[in-house]
Short mmCIF file of C-alpha atoms in Angstrom, two decimals:
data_model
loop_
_atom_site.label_atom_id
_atom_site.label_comp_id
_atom_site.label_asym_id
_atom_site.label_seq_id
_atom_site.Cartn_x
_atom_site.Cartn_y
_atom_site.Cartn_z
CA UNK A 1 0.00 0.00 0.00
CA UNK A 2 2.84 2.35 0.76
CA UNK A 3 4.07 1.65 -2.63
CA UNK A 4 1.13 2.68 -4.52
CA UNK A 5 0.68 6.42 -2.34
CA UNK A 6 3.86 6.75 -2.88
CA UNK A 7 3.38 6.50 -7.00
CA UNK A 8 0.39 8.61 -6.82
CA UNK A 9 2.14 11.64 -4.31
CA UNK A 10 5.07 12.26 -7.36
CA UNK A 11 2.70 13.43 -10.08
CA UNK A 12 1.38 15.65 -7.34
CA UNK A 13 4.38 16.96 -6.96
CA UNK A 14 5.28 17.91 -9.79
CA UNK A 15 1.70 19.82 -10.66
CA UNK A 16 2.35 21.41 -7.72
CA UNK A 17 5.72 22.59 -8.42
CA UNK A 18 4.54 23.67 -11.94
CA UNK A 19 2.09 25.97 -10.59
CA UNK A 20 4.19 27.29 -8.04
CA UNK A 21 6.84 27.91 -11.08
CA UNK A 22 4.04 29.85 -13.25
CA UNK A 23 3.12 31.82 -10.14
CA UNK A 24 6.85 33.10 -9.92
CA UNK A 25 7.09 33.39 -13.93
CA UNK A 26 3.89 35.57 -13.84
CA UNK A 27 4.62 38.00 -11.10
CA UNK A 28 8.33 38.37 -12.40
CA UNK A 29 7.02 39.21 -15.71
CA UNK A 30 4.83 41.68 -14.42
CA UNK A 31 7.57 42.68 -12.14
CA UNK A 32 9.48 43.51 -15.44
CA UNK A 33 6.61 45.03 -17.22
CA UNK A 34 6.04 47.52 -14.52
CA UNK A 35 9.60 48.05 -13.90
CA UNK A 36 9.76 52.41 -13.47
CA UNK A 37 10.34 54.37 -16.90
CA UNK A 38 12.95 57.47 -16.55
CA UNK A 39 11.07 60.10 -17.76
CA UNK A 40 11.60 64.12 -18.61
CA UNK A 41 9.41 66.41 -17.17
CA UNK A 42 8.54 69.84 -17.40
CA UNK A 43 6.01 72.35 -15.20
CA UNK A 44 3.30 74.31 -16.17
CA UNK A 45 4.13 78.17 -15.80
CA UNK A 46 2.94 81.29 -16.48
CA UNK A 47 4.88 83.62 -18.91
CA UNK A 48 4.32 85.41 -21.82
CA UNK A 49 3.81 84.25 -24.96
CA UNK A 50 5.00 85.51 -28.35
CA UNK A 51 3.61 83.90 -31.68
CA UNK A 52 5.78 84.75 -34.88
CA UNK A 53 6.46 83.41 -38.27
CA UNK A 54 9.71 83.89 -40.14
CA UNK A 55 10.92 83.42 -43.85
CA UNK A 56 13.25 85.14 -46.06
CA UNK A 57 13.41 88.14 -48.44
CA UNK A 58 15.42 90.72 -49.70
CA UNK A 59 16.34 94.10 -48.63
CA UNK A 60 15.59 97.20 -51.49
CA UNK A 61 14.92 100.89 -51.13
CA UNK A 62 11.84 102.05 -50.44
CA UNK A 63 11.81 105.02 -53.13
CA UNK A 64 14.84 104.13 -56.12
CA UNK A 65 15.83 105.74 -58.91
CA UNK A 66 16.91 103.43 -61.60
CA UNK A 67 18.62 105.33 -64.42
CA UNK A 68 18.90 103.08 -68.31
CA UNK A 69 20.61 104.55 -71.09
CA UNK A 70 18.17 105.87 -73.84
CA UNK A 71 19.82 104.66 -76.81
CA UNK A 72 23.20 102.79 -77.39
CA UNK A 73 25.90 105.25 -76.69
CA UNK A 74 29.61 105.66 -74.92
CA UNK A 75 29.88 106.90 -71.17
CA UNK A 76 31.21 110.22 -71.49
CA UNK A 77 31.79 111.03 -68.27
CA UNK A 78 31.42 109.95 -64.69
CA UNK A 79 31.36 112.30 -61.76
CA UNK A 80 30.32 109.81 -58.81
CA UNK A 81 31.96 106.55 -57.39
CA UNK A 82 29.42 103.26 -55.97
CA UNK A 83 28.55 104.33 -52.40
CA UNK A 84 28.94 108.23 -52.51
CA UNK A 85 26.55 110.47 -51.25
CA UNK A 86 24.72 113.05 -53.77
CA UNK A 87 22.52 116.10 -53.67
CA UNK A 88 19.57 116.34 -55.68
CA UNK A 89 20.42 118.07 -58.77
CA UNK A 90 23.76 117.05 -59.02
CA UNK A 91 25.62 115.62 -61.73
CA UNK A 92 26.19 111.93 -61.90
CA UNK A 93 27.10 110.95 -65.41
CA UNK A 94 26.64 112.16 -68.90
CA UNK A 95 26.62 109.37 -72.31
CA UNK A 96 27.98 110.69 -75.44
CA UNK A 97 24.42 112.42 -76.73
CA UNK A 98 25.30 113.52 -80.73
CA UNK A 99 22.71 111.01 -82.38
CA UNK A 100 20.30 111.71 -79.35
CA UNK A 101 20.51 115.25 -80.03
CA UNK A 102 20.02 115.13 -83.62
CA UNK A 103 17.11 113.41 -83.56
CA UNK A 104 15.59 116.00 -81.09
CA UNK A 105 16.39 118.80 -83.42
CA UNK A 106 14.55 116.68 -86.33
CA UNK A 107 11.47 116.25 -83.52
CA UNK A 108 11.30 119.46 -83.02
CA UNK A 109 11.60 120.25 -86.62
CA UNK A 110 8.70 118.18 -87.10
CA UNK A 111 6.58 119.53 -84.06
CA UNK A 112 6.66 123.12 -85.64
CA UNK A 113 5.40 121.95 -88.78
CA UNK A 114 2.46 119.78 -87.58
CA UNK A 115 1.85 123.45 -85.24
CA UNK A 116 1.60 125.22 -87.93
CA UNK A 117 -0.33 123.05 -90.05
CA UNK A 118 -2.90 122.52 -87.16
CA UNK A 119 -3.29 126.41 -86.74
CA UNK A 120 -3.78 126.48 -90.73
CA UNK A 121 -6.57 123.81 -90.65
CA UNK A 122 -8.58 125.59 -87.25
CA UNK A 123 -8.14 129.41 -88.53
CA UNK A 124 -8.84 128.19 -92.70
CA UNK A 125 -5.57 128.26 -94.53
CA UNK A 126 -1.99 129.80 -94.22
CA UNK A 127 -1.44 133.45 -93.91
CA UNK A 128 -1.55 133.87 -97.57
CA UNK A 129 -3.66 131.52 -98.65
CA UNK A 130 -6.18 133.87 -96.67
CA UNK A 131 -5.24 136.60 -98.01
CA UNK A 132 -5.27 135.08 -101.26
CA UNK A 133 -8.98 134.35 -100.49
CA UNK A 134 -9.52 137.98 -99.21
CA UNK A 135 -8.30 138.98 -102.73
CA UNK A 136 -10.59 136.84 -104.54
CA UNK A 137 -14.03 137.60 -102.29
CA UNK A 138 -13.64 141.31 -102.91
CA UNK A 139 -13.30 140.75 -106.42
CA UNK A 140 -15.99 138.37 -106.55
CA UNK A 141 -18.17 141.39 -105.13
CA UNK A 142 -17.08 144.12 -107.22
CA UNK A 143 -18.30 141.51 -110.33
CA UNK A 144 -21.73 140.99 -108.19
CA UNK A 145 -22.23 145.09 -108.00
CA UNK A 146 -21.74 145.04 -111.47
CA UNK A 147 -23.76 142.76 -112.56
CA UNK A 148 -26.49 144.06 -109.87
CA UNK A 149 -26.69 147.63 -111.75
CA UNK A 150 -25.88 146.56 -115.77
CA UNK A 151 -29.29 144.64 -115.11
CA UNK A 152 -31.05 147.64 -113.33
CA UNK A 153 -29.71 149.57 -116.31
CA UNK A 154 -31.22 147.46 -118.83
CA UNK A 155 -34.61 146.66 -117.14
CA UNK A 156 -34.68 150.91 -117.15
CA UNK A 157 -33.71 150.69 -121.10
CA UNK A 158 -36.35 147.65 -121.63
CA UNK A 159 -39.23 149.39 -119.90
CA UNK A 160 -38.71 152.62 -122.32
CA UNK A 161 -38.10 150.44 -125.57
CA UNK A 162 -34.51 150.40 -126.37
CA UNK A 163 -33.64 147.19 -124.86
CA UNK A 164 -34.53 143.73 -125.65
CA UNK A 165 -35.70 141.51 -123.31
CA UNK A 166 -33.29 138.48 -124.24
CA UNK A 167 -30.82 141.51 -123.18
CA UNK A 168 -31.91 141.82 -119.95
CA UNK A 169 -32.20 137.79 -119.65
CA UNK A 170 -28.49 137.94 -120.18
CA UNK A 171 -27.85 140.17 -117.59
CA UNK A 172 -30.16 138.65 -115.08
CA UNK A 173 -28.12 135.50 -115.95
CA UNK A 174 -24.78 137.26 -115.47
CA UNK A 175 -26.10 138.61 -112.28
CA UNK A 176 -26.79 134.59 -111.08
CA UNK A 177 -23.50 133.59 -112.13
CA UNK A 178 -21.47 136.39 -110.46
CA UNK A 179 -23.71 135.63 -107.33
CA UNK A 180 -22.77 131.80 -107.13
CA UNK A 181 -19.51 132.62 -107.49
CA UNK A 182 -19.52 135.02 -104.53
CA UNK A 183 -21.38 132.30 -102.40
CA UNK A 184 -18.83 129.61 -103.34
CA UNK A 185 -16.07 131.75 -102.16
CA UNK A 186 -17.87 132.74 -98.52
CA UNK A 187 -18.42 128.61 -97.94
CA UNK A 188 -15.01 127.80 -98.64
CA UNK A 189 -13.47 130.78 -96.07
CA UNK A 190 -15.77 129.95 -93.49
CA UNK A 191 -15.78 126.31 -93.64
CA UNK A 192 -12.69 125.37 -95.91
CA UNK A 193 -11.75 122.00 -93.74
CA UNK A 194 -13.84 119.57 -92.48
CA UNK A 195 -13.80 117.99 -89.02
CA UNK A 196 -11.83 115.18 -90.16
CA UNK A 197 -9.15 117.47 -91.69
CA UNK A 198 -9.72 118.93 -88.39
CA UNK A 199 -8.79 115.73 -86.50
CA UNK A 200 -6.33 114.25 -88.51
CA UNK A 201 -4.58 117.38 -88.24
CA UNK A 202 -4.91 117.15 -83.92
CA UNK A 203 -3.54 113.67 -84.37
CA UNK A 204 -0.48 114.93 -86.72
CA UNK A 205 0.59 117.38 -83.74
CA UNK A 206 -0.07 115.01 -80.90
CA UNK A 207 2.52 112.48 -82.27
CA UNK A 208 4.79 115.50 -83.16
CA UNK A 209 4.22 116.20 -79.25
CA UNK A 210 5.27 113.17 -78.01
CA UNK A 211 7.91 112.29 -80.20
CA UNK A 212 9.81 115.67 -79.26
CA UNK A 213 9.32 115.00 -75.71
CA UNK A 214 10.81 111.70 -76.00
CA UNK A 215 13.73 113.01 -77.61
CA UNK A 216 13.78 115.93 -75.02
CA UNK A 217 13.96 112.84 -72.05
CA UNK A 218 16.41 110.86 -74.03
CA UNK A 219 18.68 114.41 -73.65
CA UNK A 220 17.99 114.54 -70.46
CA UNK A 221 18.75 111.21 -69.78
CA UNK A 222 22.31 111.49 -71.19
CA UNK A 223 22.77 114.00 -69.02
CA UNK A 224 21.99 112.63 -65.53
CA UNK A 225 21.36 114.09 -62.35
CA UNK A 226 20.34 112.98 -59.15
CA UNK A 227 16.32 113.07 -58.35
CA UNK A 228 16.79 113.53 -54.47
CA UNK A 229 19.46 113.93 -51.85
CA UNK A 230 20.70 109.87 -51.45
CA UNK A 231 23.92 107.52 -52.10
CA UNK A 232 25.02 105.65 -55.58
CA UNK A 233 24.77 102.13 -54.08
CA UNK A 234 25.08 100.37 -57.31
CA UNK A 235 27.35 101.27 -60.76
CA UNK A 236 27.54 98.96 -62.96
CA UNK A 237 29.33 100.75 -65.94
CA UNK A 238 32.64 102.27 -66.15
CA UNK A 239 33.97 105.72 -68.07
CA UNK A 240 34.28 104.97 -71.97
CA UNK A 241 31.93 102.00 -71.64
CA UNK A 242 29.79 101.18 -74.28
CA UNK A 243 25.96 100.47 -73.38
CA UNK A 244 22.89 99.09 -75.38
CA UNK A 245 19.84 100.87 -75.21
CA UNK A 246 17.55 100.30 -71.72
CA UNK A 247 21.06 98.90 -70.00
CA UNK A 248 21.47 99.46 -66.45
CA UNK A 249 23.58 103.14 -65.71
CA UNK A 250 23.22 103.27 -62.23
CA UNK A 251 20.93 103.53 -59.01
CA UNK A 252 20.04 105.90 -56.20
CA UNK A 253 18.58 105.87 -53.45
CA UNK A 254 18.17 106.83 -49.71
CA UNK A 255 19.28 104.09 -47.89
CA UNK A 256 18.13 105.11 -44.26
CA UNK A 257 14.68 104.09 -45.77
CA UNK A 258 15.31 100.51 -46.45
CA UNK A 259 12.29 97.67 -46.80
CA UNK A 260 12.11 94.08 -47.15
CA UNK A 261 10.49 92.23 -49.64
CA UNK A 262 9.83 89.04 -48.21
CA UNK A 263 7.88 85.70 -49.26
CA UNK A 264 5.48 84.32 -46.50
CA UNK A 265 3.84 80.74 -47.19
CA UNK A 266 0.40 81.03 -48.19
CA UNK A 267 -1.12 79.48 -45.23
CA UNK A 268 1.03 81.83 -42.65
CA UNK A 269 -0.87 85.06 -44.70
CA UNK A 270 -3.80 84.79 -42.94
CA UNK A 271 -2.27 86.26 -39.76
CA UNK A 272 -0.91 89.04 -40.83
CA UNK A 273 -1.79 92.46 -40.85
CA UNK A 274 -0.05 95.82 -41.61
CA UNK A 275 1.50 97.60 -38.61
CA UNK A 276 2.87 94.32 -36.98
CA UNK A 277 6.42 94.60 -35.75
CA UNK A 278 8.78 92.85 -37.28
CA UNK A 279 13.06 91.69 -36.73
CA UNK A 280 15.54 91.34 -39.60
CA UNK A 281 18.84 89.47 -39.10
CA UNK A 282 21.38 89.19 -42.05
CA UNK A 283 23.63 85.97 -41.32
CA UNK A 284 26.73 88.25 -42.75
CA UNK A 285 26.61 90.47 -39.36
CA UNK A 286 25.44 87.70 -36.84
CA UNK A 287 24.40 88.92 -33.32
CA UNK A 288 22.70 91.93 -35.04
CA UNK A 289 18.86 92.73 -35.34
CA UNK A 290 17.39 95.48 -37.12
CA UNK A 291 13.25 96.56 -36.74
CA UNK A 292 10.41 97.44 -38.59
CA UNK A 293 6.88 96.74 -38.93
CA UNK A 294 4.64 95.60 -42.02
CA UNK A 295 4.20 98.34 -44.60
CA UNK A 296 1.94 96.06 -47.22
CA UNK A 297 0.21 92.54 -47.25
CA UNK A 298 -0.51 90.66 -50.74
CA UNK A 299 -3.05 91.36 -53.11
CA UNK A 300 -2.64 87.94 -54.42
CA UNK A 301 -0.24 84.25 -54.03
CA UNK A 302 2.33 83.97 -56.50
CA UNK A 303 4.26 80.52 -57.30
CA UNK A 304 8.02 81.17 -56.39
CA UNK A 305 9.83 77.75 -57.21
CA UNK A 306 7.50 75.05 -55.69
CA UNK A 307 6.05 77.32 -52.87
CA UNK A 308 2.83 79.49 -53.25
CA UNK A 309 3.67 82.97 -51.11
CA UNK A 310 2.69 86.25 -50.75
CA UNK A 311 5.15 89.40 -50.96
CA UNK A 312 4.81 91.40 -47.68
CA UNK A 313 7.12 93.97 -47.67
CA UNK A 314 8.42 95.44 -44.27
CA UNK A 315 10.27 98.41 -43.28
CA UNK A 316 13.39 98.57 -41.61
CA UNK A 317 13.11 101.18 -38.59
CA UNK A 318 16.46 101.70 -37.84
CA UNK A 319 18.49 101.27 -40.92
CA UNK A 320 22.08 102.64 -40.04
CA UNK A 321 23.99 101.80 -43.15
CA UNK A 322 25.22 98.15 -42.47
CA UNK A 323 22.38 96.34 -43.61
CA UNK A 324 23.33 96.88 -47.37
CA UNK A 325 20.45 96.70 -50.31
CA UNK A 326 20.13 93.84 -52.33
CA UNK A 327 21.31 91.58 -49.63
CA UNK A 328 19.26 88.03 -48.86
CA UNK A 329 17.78 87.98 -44.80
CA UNK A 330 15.70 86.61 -42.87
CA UNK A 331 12.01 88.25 -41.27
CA UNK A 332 10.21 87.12 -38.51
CA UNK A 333 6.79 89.05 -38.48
CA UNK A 334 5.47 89.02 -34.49
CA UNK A 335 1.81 88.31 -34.98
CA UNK A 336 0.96 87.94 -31.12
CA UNK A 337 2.34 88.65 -27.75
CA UNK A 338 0.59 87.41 -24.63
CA UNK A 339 1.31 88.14 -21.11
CA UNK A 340 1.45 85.95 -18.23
CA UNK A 341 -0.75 82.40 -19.45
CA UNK A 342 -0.22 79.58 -18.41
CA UNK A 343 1.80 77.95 -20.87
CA UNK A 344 3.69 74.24 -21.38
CA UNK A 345 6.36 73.11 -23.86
CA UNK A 346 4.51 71.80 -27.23
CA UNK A 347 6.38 68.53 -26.45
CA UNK A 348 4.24 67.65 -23.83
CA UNK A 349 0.86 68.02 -25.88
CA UNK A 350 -0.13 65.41 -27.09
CA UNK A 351 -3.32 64.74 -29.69
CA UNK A 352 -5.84 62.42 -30.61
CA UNK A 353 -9.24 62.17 -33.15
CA UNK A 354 -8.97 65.90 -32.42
CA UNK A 355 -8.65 66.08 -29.04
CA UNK A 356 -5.51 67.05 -26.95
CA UNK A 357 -4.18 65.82 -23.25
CA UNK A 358 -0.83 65.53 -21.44
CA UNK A 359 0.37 63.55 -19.21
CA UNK A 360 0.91 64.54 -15.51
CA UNK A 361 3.11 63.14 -12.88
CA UNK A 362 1.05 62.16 -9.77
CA UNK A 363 2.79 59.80 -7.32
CA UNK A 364 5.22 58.26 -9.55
CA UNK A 365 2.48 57.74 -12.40
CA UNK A 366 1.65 59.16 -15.52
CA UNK A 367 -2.38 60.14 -15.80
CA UNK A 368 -4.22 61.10 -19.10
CA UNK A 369 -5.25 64.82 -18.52
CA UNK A 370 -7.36 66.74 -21.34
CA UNK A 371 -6.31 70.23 -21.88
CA UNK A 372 -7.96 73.10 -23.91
CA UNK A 373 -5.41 74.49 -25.98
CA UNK A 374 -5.08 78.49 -26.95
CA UNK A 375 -2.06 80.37 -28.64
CA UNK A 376 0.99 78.23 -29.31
CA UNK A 377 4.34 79.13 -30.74
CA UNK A 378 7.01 77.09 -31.85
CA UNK A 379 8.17 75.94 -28.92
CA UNK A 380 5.13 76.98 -26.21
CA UNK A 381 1.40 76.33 -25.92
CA UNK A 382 -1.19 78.23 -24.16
CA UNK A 383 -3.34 75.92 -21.93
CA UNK A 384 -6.51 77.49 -21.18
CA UNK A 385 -8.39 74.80 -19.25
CA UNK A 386 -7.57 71.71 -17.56
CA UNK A 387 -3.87 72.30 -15.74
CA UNK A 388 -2.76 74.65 -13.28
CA UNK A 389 0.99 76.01 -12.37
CA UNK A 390 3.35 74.09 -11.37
CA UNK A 391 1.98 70.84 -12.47
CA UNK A 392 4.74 68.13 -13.43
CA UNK A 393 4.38 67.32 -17.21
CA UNK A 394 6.01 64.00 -19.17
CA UNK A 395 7.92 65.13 -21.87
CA UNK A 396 9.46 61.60 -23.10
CA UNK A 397 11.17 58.66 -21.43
CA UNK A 398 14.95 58.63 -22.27
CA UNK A 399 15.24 54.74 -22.79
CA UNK A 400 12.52 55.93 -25.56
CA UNK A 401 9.76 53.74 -24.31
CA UNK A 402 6.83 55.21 -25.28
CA UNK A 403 4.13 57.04 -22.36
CA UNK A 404 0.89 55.63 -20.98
CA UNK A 405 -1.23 56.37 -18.59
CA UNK A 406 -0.67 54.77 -14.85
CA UNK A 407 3.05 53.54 -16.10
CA UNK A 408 4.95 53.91 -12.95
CA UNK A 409 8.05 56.41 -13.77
CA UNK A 410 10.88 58.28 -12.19
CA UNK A 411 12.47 61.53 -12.93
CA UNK A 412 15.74 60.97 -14.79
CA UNK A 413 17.72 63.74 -13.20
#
């Protein structure tokens, strides 16, 4: 009998020991499992809050004066240097003008003859044409008078018998005749040109108008002066240089009124406005910042390489001559400073089907908190509703587990 309970007490054994070996697997596992994640935290703190957007553009005068030569021709002379300061008035360069001025002296040619033939049309004629015509009216009366009193004369000489009447037909036909004549002569000094002559003559000196003052600009334009007091930051032709019509002479401009064009994203547009202040930094002068504020926004989006932006230009405030024109910097546009909310880093938001939450440190363990978010920046977010200050945020685990809620953790220090 002993031998049998002994044969039936091993199998026992050995469930029991099984069990007993699960038991220990299981809570090791979970010992394992909820083994304490180093985590990074943060607090939530009032401060204020500044939301901004930044791209690039490219510095330019606000008012320049772009001078291109007028025809081909040979600098003549140069009286300024790149980077000097002028008046307005002054002298800056002068091309080599014969062929310009040539054709102005055939312009103007032309212009006085189109006057005069404009003041012939309105007034009927030249000066002697009219009196030509004055000539030919009196005459044309004299032969009317005549005519008038040879007929009274023979109407007289008919009545008493000594004239016949095919006579005094002839006369009263003579009469007619010297009479249309007379008529014909008043229409044609009164009205001798139509309206069309009238026009076409208008249109004659308009063109003669024009083309004389475009010759009179291309004179002036060989001979340049400065429009306003300013500096000659760019000169891009030399003394005895020879230069193709509408090339590049040179370019003036105040430069204590500099602007930025620059090129915001289409979907950062929305939030801009004119009058926001603005920073500049140029990465050739690092640790410097100029100011200004938005002068324009866009009209419309244009396509610059594979980006759809908007020009915005904005002034620089306190230009002092460093930050040079033409130069390639970077704007950042402040759209929004808040004081003193209650703000957390944007790494501790988290988001999901639309709604956000963090996660906040209570006793060693992470719990799912939803939060109402407001402003943000790149780096801060505005929390409205559901934290207060000083509560203990997870930012990330640095053995990059990822976070969930009631995972026991510890502040990697």
């Amino acid at each position: 009998m002993a031998k049998n309970t002994n044969g039936r007490a091993r199998p026992l054994l050995l469930w029991t020991l099984s069990a007993v070996l699960v038991v220990l697997v299981f809570f090791g596992v979970r010992r394992l499992t909820r083994e304490e994640l180093p985590l990074r935290v943060a607090e939530a703190s009032y401060q204020d809050l500044v939301t901004t957007d930044s791209t690039n553009g490219k510095v330019e005068p606000q008012a320049n004066f772009e001078a291109h030569a007028p025809a081909p021709a040979t600098v003549k002379m140069l009286y300024v240097r790149a980077g000097d300061k002028v008046k307005k008035n002054q002298m800056l360069l002068t091309l080599d003008d014969a062929d310009v001025l040539a054709h102005n002296a055939s312009a103007l040619a032309s212009l006085r003859s189109a006057e005069a033939s404009y003041q012939a049309t309105q007034q009927g004629g030249t000066q002697e044409e009219r009196a030509s015509m004055t000539g030919e009216l009196s005459k044309a009366r004299l032969d009317r008078d005549q005519a008038q009193r040879d007929l009274d004369a023979l109407k007289k000489l008919a009545a008493q018998g000594s004239a016949a009447p095919s006579e005094v037909a002839a006369a009263q036909q003579r009469l007619q005749v010297a009479e249309n004549s007379l008529t014909v002569l008043e229409q044609k000094k009164s009205a001798r040109y139509s309206s069309a002559d009238l026009a076409n003559a208008h249109a004659g000196l308009s063109g003669a108008q024009a083309a004389y003052a475009a010759t009179t600009a291309a004179v002036a334009h060989s001979n340049l002066r400065s429009p306003a007091d300013g500096t000659v930051y760019n000169l891009p032709v030399s003394q005895s240089e020879f230069v193709q019509q509408g090339q590049l002479l040179l370019e003036v401009a105040d430069l204590a009124k500099l602007q930025v064009r620059a090129y915001f994203d289409e979907p950062e547009l929305g939030a801009l406005r004119v009058s926001l202040p603005a920073t500049i930094v140029w990465d050739a002068l690092p640790g410097m910042t100029w100011h200004g504020h938005v002068l324009h926004i866009p009209s419309t989006v244009i396509t610059l390489g594979t980006r759809s932006v908007g020009e915005v230009l904005v002034s620089v405030d306190d230009a002092d001559g460093r930050l040079l024109a033409n130069t390639n910097v970077k704007v950042t546009v402040i759209e929004q400073k808040m004081e003193h909310v209650l703000t957390v880093p944007r790494e501790a938001l988290h988001s999901e089907n639309g709604k956000s939450y963090v996660y906040r440190l209570e006793k060693k363990v992470l719990r799912h908190v939803p939060v109402t978010v407001g402003a943000r920046n790149l780096t801060q977010v505005e929390i409205t509703k559901g934290l207060t200050e000083h509560d203990v945020l997870a930012l990330s685990t640095t053995n990059g587990e990822p976070l969930a809620e009631d995972v026991p953790v510890h502040v990697d220090r």
